[in-house]
PDB file of C-alpha atoms in Angstrom:
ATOM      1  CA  UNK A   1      78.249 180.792  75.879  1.00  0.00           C
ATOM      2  CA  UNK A   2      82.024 181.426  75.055  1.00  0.00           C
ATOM      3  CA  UNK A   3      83.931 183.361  76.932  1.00  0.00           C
ATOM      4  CA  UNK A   4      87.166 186.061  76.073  1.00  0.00           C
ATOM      5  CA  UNK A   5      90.220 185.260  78.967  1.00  0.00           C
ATOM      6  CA  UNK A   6      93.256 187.501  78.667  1.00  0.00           C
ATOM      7  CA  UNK A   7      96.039 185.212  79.073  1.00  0.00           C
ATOM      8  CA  UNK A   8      96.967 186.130  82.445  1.00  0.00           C
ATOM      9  CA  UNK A   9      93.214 185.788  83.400  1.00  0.00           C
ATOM     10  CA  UNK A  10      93.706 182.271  82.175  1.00  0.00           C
ATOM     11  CA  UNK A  11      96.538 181.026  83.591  1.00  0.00           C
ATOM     12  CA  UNK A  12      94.491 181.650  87.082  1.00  0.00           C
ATOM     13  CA  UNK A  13      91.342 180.189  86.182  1.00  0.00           C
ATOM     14  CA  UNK A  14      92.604 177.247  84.038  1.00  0.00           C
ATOM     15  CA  UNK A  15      93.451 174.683  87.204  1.00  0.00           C
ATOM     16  CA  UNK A  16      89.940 175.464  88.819  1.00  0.00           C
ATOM     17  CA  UNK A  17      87.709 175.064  85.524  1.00  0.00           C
ATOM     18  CA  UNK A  18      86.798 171.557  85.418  1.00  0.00           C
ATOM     19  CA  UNK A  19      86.639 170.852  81.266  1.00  0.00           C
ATOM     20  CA  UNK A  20      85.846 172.879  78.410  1.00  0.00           C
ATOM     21  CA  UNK A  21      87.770 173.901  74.960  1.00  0.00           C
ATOM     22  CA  UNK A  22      90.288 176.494  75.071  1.00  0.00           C
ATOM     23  CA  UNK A  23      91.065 177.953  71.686  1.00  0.00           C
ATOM     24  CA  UNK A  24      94.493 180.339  71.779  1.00  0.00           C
ATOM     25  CA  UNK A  25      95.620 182.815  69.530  1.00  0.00           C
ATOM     26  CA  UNK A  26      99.179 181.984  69.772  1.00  0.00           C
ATOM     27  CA  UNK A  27     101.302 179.241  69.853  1.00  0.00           C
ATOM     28  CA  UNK A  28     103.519 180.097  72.508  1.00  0.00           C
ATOM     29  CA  UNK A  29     100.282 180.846  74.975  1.00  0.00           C
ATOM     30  CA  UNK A  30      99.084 176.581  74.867  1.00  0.00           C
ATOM     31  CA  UNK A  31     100.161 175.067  78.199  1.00  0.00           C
ATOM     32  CA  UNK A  32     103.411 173.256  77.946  1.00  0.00           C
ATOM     33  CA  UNK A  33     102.345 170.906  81.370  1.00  0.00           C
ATOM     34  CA  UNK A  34      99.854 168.143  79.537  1.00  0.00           C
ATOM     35  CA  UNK A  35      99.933 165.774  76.538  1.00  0.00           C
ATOM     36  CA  UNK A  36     100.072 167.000  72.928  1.00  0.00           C
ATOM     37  CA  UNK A  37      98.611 164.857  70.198  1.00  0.00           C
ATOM     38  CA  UNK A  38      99.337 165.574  66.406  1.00  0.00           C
ATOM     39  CA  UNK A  39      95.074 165.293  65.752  1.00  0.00           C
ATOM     40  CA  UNK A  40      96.564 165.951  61.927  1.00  0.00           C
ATOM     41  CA  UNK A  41      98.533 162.847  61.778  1.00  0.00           C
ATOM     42  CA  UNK A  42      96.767 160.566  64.144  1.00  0.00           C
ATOM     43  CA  UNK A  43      93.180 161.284  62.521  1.00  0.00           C
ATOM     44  CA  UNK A  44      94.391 160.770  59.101  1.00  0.00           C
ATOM     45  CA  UNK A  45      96.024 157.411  59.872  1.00  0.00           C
ATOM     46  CA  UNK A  46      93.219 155.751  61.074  1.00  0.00           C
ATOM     47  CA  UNK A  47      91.176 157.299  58.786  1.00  0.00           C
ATOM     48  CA  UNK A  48      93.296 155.665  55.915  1.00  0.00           C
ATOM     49  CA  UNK A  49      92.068 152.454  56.875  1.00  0.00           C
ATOM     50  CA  UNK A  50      88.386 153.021  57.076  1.00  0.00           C
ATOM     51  CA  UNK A  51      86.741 152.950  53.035  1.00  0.00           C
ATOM     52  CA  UNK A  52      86.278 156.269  51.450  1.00  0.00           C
ATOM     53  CA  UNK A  53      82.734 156.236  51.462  1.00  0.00           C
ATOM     54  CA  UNK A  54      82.466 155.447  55.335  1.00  0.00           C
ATOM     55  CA  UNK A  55      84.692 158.043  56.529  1.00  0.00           C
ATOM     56  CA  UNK A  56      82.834 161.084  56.882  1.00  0.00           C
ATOM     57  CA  UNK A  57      80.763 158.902  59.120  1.00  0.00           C
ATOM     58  CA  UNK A  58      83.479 157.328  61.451  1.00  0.00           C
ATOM     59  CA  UNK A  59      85.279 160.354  62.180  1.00  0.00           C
ATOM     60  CA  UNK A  60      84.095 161.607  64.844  1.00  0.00           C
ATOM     61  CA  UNK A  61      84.172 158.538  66.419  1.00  0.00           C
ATOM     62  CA  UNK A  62      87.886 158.055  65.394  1.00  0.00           C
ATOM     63  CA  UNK A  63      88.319 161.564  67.128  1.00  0.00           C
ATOM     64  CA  UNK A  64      86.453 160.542  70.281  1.00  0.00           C
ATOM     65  CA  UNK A  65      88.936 157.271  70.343  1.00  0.00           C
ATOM     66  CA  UNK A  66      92.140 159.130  69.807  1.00  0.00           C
ATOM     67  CA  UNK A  67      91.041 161.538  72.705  1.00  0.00           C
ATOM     68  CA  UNK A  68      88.920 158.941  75.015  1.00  0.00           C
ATOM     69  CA  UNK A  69      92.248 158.443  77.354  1.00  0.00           C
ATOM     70  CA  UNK A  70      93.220 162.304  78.223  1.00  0.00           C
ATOM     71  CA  UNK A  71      91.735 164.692  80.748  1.00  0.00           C
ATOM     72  CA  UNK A  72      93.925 167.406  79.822  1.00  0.00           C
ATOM     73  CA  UNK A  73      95.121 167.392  76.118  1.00  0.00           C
ATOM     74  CA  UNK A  74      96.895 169.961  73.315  1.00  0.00           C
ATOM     75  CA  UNK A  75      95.900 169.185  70.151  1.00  0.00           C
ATOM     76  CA  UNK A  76      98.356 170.119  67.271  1.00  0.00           C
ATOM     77  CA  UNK A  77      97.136 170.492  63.497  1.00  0.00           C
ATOM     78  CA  UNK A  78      93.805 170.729  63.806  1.00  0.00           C
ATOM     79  CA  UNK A  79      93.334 171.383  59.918  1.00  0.00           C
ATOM     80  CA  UNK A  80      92.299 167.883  59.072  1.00  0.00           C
ATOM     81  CA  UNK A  81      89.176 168.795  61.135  1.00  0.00           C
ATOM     82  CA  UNK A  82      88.483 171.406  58.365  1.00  0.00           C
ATOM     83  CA  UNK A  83      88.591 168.619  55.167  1.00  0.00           C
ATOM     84  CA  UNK A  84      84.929 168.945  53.552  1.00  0.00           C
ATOM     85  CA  UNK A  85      85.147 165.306  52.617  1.00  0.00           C
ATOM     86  CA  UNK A  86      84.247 164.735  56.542  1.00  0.00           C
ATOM     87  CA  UNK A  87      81.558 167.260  56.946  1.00  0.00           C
ATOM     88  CA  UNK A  88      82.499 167.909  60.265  1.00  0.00           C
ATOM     89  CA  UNK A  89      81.785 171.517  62.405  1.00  0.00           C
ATOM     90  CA  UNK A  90      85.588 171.525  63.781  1.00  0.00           C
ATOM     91  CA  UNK A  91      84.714 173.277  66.527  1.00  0.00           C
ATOM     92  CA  UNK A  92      81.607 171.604  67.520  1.00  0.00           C
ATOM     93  CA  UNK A  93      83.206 168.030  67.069  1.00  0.00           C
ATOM     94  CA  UNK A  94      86.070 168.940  69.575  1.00  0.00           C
ATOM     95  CA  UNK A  95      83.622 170.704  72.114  1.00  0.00           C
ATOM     96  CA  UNK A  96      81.420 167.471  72.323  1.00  0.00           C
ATOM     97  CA  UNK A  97      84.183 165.898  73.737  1.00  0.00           C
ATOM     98  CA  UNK A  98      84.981 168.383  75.939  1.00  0.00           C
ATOM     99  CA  UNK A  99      82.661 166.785  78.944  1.00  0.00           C
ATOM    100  CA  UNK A 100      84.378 166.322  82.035  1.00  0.00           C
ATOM    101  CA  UNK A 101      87.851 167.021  79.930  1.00  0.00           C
ATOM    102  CA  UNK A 102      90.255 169.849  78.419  1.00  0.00           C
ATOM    103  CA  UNK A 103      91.225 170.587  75.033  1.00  0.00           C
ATOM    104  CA  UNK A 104      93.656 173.592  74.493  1.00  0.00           C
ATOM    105  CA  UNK A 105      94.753 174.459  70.599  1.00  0.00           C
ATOM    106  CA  UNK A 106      95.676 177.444  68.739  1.00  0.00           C
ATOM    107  CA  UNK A 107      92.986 178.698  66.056  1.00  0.00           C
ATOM    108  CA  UNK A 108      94.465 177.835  63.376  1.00  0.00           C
ATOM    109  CA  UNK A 109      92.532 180.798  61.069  1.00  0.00           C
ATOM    110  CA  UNK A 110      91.897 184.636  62.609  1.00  0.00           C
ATOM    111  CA  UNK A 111      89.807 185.149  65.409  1.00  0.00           C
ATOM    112  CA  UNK A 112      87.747 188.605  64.594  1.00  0.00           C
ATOM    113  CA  UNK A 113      85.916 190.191  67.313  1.00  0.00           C
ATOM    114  CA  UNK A 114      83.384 187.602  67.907  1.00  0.00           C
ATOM    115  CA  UNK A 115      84.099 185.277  64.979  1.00  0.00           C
ATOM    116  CA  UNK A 116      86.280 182.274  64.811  1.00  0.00           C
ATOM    117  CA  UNK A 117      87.264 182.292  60.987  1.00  0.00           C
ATOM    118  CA  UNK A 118      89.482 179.976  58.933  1.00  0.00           C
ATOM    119  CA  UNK A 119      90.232 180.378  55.234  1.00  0.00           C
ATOM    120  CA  UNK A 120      88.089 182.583  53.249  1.00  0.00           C
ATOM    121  CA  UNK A 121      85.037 183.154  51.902  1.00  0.00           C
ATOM    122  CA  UNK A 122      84.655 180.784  48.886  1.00  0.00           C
ATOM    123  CA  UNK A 123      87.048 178.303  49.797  1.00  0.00           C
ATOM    124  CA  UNK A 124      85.645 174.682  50.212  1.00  0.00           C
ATOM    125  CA  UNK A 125      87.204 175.074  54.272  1.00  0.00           C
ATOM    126  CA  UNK A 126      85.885 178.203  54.743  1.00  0.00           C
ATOM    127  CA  UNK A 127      84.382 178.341  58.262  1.00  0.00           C
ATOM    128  CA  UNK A 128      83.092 181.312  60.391  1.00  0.00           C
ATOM    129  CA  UNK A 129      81.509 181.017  63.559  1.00  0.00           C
ATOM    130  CA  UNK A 130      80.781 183.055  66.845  1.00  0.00           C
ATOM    131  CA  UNK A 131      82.541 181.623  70.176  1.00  0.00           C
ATOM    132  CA  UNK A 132      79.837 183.209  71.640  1.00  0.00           C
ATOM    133  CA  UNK A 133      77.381 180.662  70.521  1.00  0.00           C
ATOM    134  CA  UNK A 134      79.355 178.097  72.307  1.00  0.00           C
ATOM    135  CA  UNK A 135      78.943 176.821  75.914  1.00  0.00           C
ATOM    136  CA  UNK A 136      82.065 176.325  77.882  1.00  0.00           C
ATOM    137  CA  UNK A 137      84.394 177.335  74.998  1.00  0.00           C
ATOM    138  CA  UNK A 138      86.805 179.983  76.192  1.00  0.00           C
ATOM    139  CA  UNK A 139      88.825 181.833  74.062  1.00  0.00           C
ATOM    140  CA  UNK A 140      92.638 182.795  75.602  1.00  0.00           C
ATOM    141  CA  UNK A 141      93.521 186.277  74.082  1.00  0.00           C
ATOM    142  CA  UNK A 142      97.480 187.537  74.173  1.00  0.00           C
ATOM    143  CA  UNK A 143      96.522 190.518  76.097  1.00  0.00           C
ATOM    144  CA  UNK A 144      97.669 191.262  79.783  1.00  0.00           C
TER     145      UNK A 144
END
């Protein structure tokens, strides 16, 4: 089940919890100590080598590579996740690989109350979701 940290909560917690995803809700909140990967630019050049018709089904594989060599990672432009040529849960895909590893990014929609949202309603990227419905997903608020 997700969880709500205020950031201060999170900066205590973070080195003891042992892997997870940690989605922030601004910029300046991501820890500035471990890798950052460009997930935007990396998974769209490898992707641009794999056939058109085969992609939706090698991405998440191509995302497991890319990330198969970090414990502790930021990923940066996370919007590619969102294509609907790749048919991918963004947020699902990332958590998989979450086991026994850390992924920080900022949401890159609004986060409201419960709901992780990006674009809106009608859009071919729309995506809404409740943290809540994911296990060790914790979600860094800018609040003291």
């Amino acid at each position: 089940m997700g969880t709500l940290l205020k950031r201060n909560d999170w900066k205590i917690q973070y080195p003891t919890i042992k892997q997870g995803m940690f989605i922030f809700e601004k910029e300046k909140h991501i820890p500035k100590e471990q890798p950052t990967i460009n997930i935007g630019k990396e998974i769209s050049s490898a992707l641009l080598k794999i056939e058109v018709g085969q992609r939706k089904d090698r991405a998440p594989d191509v995302l497991r590579e890319i990330l198969n060599s970090y414990k502790e990672v930021t990923l940066e432009h996370i919007e590619v996740l969102f294509t609907p040529s790749l048919e991918m849960d963004p947020v699902a895909s990332i958590l998989n690989l979450c086991r026994n590893r850390k992924i920080c990014y900022v949401w890159p929609g609004e986060i409201r109350g419960e709901q992780l949202v990006y674009e809106s309603l009608g859009s071919l990227e729309y995506y809404a979701q409740s943290y809540r419905n994911f296990i060790d997903t914790y979600i860094i608020s800018g609040g003291m």
